[in-house]
Coordinates of C-alpha atoms in Angstrom, one line a residue:
X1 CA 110.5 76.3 8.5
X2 CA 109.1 78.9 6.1
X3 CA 112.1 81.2 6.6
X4 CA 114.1 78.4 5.0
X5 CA 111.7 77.6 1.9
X6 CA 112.0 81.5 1.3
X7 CA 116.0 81.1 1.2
X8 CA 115.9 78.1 -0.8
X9 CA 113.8 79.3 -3.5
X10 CA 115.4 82.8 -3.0
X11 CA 119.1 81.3 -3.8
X12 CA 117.4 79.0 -6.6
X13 CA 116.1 82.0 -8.9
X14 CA 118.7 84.6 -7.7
X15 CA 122.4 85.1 -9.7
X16 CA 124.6 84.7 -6.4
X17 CA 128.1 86.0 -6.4
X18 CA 130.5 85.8 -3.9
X19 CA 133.9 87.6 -4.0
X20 CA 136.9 85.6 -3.6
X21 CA 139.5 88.2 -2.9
X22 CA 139.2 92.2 -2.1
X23 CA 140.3 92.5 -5.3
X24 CA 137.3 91.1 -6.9
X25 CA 134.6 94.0 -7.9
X26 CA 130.7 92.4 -8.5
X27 CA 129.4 92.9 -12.1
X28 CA 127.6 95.6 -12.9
X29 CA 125.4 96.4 -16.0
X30 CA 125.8 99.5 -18.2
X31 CA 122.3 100.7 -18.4
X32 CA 118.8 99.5 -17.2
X33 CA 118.2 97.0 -19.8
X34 CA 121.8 95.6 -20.4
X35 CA 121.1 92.2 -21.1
X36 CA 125.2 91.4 -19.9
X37 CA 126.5 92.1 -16.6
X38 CA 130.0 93.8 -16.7
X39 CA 132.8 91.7 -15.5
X40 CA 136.1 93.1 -14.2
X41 CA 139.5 91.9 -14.2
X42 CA 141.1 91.0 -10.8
X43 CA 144.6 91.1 -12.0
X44 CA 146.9 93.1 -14.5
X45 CA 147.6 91.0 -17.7
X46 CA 149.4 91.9 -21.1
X47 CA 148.0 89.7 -23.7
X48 CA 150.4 89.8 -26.6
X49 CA 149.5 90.4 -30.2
X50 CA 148.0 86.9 -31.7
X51 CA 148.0 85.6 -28.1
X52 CA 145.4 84.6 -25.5
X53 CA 145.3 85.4 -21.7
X54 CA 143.3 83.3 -18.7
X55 CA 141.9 86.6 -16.8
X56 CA 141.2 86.2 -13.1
X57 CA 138.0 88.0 -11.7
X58 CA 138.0 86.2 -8.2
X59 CA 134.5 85.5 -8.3
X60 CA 132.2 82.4 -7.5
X61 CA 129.3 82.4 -9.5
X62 CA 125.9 80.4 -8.8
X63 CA 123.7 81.0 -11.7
X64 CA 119.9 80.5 -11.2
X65 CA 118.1 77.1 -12.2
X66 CA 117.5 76.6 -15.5
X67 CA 120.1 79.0 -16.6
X68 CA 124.0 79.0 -17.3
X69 CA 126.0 82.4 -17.8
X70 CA 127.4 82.7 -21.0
X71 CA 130.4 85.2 -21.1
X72 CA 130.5 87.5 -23.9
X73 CA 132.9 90.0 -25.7
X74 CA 132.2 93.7 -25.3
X75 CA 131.7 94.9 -28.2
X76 CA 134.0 98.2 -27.6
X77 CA 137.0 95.8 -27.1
X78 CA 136.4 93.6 -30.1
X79 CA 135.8 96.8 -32.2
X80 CA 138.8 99.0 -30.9
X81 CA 141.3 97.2 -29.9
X82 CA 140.7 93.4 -31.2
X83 CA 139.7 91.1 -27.9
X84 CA 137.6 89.0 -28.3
X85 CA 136.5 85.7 -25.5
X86 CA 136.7 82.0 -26.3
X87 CA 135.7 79.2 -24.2
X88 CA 132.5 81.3 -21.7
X89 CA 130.3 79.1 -20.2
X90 CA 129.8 79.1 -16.6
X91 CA 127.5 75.7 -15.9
X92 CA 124.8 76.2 -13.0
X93 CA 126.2 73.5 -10.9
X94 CA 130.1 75.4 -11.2
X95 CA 131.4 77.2 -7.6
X96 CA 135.0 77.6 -8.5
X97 CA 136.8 81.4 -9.6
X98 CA 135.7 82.2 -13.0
X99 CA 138.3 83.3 -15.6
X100 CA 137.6 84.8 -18.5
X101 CA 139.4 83.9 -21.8
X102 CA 141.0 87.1 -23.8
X103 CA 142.1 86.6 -27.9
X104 CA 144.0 89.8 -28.7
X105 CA 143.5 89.6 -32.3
X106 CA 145.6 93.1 -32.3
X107 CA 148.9 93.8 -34.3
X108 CA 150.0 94.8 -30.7
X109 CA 150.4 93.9 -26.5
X110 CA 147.1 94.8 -24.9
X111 CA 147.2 96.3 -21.7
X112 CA 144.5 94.9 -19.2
X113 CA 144.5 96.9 -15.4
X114 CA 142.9 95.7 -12.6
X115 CA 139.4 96.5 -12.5
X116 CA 139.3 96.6 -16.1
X117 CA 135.6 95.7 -17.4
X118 CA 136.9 92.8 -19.3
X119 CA 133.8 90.9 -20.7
X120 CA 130.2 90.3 -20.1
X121 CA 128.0 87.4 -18.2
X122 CA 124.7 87.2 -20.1
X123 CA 122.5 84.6 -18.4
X124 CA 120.6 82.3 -20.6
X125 CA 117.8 79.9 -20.4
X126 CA 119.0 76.4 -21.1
X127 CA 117.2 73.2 -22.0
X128 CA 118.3 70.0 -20.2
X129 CA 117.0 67.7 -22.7
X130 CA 117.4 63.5 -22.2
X131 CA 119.5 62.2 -24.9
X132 CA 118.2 59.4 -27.4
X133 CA 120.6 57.3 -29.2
X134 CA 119.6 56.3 -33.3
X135 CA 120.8 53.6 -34.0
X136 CA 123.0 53.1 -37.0
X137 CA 120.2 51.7 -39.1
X138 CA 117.5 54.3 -38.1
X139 CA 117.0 57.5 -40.3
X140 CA 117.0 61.0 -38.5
X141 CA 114.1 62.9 -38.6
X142 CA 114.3 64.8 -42.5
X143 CA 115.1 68.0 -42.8
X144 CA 115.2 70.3 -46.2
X145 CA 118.5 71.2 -45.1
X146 CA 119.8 67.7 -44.8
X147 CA 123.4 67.3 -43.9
X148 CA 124.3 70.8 -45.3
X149 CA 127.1 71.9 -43.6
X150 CA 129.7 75.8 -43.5
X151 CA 128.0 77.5 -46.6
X152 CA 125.2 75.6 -47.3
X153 CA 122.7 78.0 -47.1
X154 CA 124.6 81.0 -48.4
X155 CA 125.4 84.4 -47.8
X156 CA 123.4 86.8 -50.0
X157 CA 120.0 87.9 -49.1
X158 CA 119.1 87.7 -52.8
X159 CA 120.2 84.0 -53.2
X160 CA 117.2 81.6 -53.4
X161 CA 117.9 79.5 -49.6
X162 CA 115.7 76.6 -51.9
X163 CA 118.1 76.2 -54.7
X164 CA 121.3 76.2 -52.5
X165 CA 119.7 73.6 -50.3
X166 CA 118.3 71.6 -53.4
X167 CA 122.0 70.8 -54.5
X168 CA 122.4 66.7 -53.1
X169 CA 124.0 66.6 -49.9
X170 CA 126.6 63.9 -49.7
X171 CA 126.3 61.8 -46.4
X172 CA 129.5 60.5 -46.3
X173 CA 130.9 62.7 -43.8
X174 CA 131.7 65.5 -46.4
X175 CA 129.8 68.6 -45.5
X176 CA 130.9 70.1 -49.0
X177 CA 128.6 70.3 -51.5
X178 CA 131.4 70.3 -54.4
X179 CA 134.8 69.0 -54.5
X180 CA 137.0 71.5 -53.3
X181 CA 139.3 73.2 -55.7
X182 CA 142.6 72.2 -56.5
X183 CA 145.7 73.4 -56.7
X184 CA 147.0 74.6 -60.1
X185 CA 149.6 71.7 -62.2
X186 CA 153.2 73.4 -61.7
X187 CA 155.2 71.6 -64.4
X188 CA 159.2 70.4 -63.2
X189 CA 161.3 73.2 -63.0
X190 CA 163.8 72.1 -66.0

């Protein structure tokens, strides 16, 4: 009985990871205090210029409770070559093959090889809070940002964040603090 409360609690705090195929290779980290495991492609793959690519790694993740694995761009392919990942969340509760999601944001085809380090699983802490409904006639909780939305607080360092978030918010749906500009008047051509 004990052996089995040892593997239960072993398997709920460990990052289990079962290969799916010989072709899968288990993530490895770079140095002693990577913070993302290395994940490898299974499978060659050209992902064309402007183009995305679904990258196999035949592997089965089980992420430790409380966590989820976020997958991450290396930061040597986004820098070199233009690859970048969309869409990397691997949920706690998923045991299916996990693909990873390659942009080539390139002027040209990228080449992936099989066993390629691809992309990175960083596991994160997660908060699995209840959800409240407002209702329509209840105020949220005020903020000094209010409904500032892309911009609102600015991109220099120098800017005052209090000024920018002073400017009135509008609350119907419009995250712009201005009207946007317009285009110039072209008169007829004649």
């Amino acid at each position: 009985m004990t052996n089995n409360n040892n593997n239960n609690n072993e398997a709920s705090s460990s990052l289990r990871i079962k290969k799916l195929s010989d072709k899968a290779i288990l993530p490895t980290r770079g140095s002693e205090w990577s913070a993302g495991l290395d994940l490898y492609a299974a499978e060659p793959k050209t992902i064309p210029p402007q183009g995305r690519a679904v990258v196999r790694t035949d592997l089965c993740i089980a992420c430790p409770k409380g966590t989820y694995g976020r997958i991450a761009p290396r930061s040597g392919l986004t820098v070199k070559h233009g690859i970048d990942v969309g869409a990397g969340v691997v949920d706690a509760d998923y045991r299916g093959p996990v693909g990873v999601v390659l942009f080539n944001l390139g002027d040209k085809d990228f080449q992936i090889k099989e066993g390629d380090r691809i992309a990175q699983l960083v596991l994160e802490q997660i908060v699995m809070a209840p959800i409240v409904e407002v209702g329509q006639d209840e105020e949220m909780d005020v903020t000094e940002r209010g409904a500032g939305g892309f911009g609102s607080t600015g991109v220099s360092s120098s800017s005052s964040s209090s000024s920018s978030l002073a400017k009135k918010q509008k609350l119907d749906g419009n995250d712009m603090e201005e009207d946007p500009p317009q285009p110039p008047k072209v008169s007829p051509i004649k």
